[in-house]
Amino acid sequence: MSDFAETPVPDLSAKPSWRATKNQIMTGLMTAAVVAVAIPLVAVLWSVISRGIGVALDSFPAFFVADVPIISRRPGPGMGPAILGTLLATGGATLLAVPLGVLGAVYLHEYGPTSRFAAVVRFMTTVMTGVPSIVMGLFIYLVWTMRFGYSAFGGALALACLMLPVVISSSEQMLRLVPSTLREAAYALGTTKSRTIVTVVLPAALPGIVSGSLLAIARAAGETAPLLFAIGAAHRLNPDLLHGANTSLSMQIFGNATLAFPGAQDRAWGAALTLVTLAFLLTLVARVTTARFAFKR
Amino acid sequence: MDLRGRSQHADRAFTWVTRAAAALVLVILALVALTMTKRAWPVLDKMGFEFFTSSRWSTPDDHYGALALIFGTLYTAVIALVIAVPISLGVALYITQVAPPRLKRPLVYAMDLLAVVPSVVFGLWGVLVLSRYGGLGRSFLTAGIILAIMITPIITSLSREVMETTPPTEKEAALALGANRWEMIGAAVFPHSKGGLVGAVMLGLGRALGETIAAALVIGSALGQISVDPFKPGNSMPAVIANEWGEADDLHKSALVALAVTLFVITIIVNLIATAIVQRSMRRSRGT
Amino acid sequence: MIPRSLWLLAAFAAGGGCRCGTDVDLTLNASGATFQKAAQEVTIDAFTRKFPRIAVNYGAGGSGKGRQDFADRVVDFACSDAPYKPADVGKVKGEFFYIPNLLGAIVVAYNLDGVESLQLSAPTIAGIFQRQITRWNDPAIAAENPGVALPARAIVVARRSDGSGTTENFTKFLAAGAKGSWTLKSGSTIEWPADTQAGAGNGGVAQLITTTPGAVGYVDLSDARAAGMHHAKIRNRSGAYVAAGAESVAAATATIELQDNLIFSALDSAAPAAYPIAAQSWCLVYAQYPDAATATAVKDYFTFLVTDAQQYLPEIDYAPISPAMRDRALERIGKIRGP
């Protein structure tokens, strides 16, 4: 409850017509801001769709399954290895970060609201969300790539480091929304804490956790910098998670964005279209999950 | 229901598993700090404080001075803030105070979409469309514009959350006294949200400082450029790391890792301050 | 109780470790010059059609990276536009050969609306790249291009950000041809003036030029033609302004001296019809490989490189090596052996 005496009183001393005009100007500016934000969003999406759709649909489904052309100045598909690489690295990262993140969130919320250790971890988690992705990439290079070489798994590790704090934060928020009555009912029946969490709390928080994780996955799928130091480069499909260099949609976009040949640039736009579609789908599913199934604030 | 005995051990094991998972955050952060400082040591030992004060970055002479890169990183972030903050606050105000209810959800979704477009796609658009046809070429300004587009969703959504917690009583009090909408915002929303907005802006700053790929593509990769002319090409710490890593020798790699450590420290400080401000303002507003 | 997802992870990791589905017996890894990138790509494409069970990865990270990776033995072979400095030869982990596989040209490409042809000499180029000449209608440029309408546009200089053999050859040419006015020395990395923009690899510089009106930079002829860029005629030592092309590059290489280790330089040739920035490039290969299969694969690739692959070069604007060079190269390649 705020201190009413602190609330500034609006300055109503100016002439009424000037006040009305000012209000209109400000409302206009706010509307202009919305338009200003819409412009780049529409411009970027327009470019991605109009420039990417041609090569993506050219002799469908060639773009999505064909190898990356060795001759970079040759026009035409494909991005098959990049799509597979993105799925491998992001999928691997999900399998690492989501279970560990949820368990960590469980600790923070269920066991540690009063613990000093939990407060430190919670604070450090927020710090970790702000670590630039290139720093994580270099870190993985130093501790993994230098020892084991390039692989999709190295990329998965780097992405997992980026996803972990995000999954912990969002999962903790979701756990907080589960009504304590559910927990108390389970305890009243004599269930142990761990059993309560696993059989009652987590299922209740699941939609929210899934939704938060999907958003984290969507962001990880688009990352480039961490993969630069972990995944290498490849032209052919490499389904092997643990051995051998791989590539990803994000790396292909980055690589082709710096070439002068229209064929390569077209492939970059096609890859961008694929990546953006993937990220949008994940976000859409996340939003629908929250809207339909999760507890609300 | 058998609720005794073996479940005790399972319970304790589960507690330890979750504690270990939580501790993982501390372990990873500590490892990052340790391994990277160790790898950066050779160049810091060689250059000493000059690493931060010299603007000369010369590989053949093994002389690494990061001043121009630190400047470039900060300058592009400042440009990004100058562009993004008014727009983000404007959008947040529009969504929370002006928009008709039916428009709110689509606008929020639109900001979500903007947030999830990968930075490399913004970079691609920046280098092949904006820089080429926008007449700006590659410069601090072009990089700043791309960064601004990327940090707007963060600042907007955080500002929106903070603004939405303005107590309705204060808003209604201002309106009851005869204030129009803008005056009400000035009297009720801003004083209440001040802290949170500052925090949101700083989190946006943190993101802008760390952004690598989009900046690397449009900043121009110039050497030693310290100039406030935004139309000049420049360079930034993450862009240099991404561009020069491939062919760096030992000392060069050490210099690049030192850049990463510098970036790490700067973004952590910014994020710490921002989080503290946001948390304090949220706590105050919710009465927690 | 271990969450089900951890079991899934273990299964994934175990299953993910299988090499199922790959149809390749051996992979050769290489890195190096972007000057050669197009040629290597075409060669690998043709080679894998002849030898489908061998994969070759050429990571074009620049001559500097190529020489370093090769010295560290993290790649099976490398390509570089410049030989090792005498001090660095000792760092290479084993006896190796320079195998010349093509000749090309470094062109001064530019992006200037309405200007279809340009003539430049080394001192003028030096002035541009040292940022002493900053506008296209500068008197120095106008003097060499009578009758050409030069706009008052600002010049944007594009150069390399990575350690580049192309840079090394280009600056060697400037050091020789603009003696006195070129002060930035020569080497694979240069301390360029602050107001220059950088691209990664020849491809990056080409892209910088094509996307920036008013830009000028040095790139290999192959990339310049493929990207549709205009490039200047350069004045050679005999005083003639020569355009880069198959004949002018051939004229430059007619006068070279081939050393014992197959090193030579085609830059700044005195021949009247020679293109002054004709550049050479080599691939580096070890004399011995610890694995018999790798040794055979490398031998096959290099033999292919200097014989069958040569036919593809003119189409992508490189010049093949002379028969004499090829024979000496094959002789070296014959010496590659296994454990």
XYZ file of C-alpha atoms in Angstrom, chain A residues 69-74 87-88 91-92 95-96 98-100 103 150 153 198 233-245 256-262 265, chain C residues 1 3 5-6 8-9 12-13 16-20 22-24 37-38 41-42 44-45 48 52 54-55 57 200 203-204 206-207 210-211 220 222-223 226-227 316:
80
model
C 26.485 -27.047 -52.095
C 30.248 -27.305 -51.962
C 30.545 -24.655 -54.654
C 29.295 -21.632 -52.778
C 28.664 -19.502 -55.837
C 26.312 -22.056 -57.339
C 17.817 -30.073 -34.450
C 20.706 -32.100 -33.019
C 17.599 -31.130 -29.083
C 20.706 -32.150 -27.195
C 17.685 -32.796 -23.009
C 20.500 -31.392 -20.907
C 15.402 -28.769 -19.211
C 15.603 -31.652 -16.706
C 18.482 -30.027 -14.840
C 15.256 -29.864 -10.847
C 34.117 -30.198 -33.223
C 27.370 -32.268 -28.863
C 6.945 -35.383 -8.423
C 31.531 -26.735 -40.581
C 29.985 -29.435 -42.752
C 28.398 -29.791 -46.182
C 26.867 -33.230 -45.806
C 24.379 -34.631 -43.349
C 26.028 -35.671 -40.142
C 23.544 -37.446 -37.870
C 26.301 -38.304 -35.416
C 25.801 -36.168 -32.325
C 29.123 -36.937 -30.757
C 31.625 -37.091 -33.587
C 32.510 -34.917 -36.499
C 31.841 -31.361 -37.447
C 26.336 -16.891 -46.462
C 25.535 -13.364 -45.306
C 29.174 -12.479 -45.924
C 29.353 -13.786 -49.470
C 28.805 -11.719 -52.589
C 27.057 -14.369 -54.654
C 23.285 -14.128 -55.085
C 22.605 -15.067 -50.280
C 13.929 -41.706 -8.609
C 13.563 -38.596 -14.042
C 14.271 -37.723 -19.290
C 17.721 -38.554 -17.949
C 16.305 -40.653 -22.561
C 19.413 -38.517 -22.594
C 20.284 -40.512 -27.076
C 23.946 -40.141 -26.299
C 23.925 -40.637 -31.155
C 27.418 -41.999 -31.005
C 26.804 -44.399 -33.849
C 28.154 -43.557 -37.237
C 25.114 -45.093 -38.828
C 27.305 -42.245 -43.258
C 28.658 -43.407 -46.557
C 32.192 -42.076 -46.249
C 38.452 -21.238 -52.364
C 36.509 -21.383 -55.607
C 35.368 -26.147 -54.192
C 35.227 -27.110 -57.861
C 36.409 -31.241 -54.339
C 33.110 -31.412 -56.176
C 34.110 -36.678 -54.790
C 32.741 -41.009 -53.611
C 36.373 -39.798 -49.571
C 35.078 -36.523 -48.160
C 36.487 -30.398 -46.062
C 36.522 -11.835 -43.740
C 34.335 -13.432 -50.175
C 33.765 -10.963 -47.363
C 33.747 -8.934 -52.362
C 30.495 -8.693 -50.477
C 29.086 -5.105 -53.883
C 26.887 -3.835 -51.055
C 40.806 -12.403 -56.438
C 37.498 -15.341 -59.711
C 35.305 -13.830 -56.993
C 31.457 -14.204 -60.261
C 30.047 -11.266 -58.310
C 36.337 -19.794 -62.947
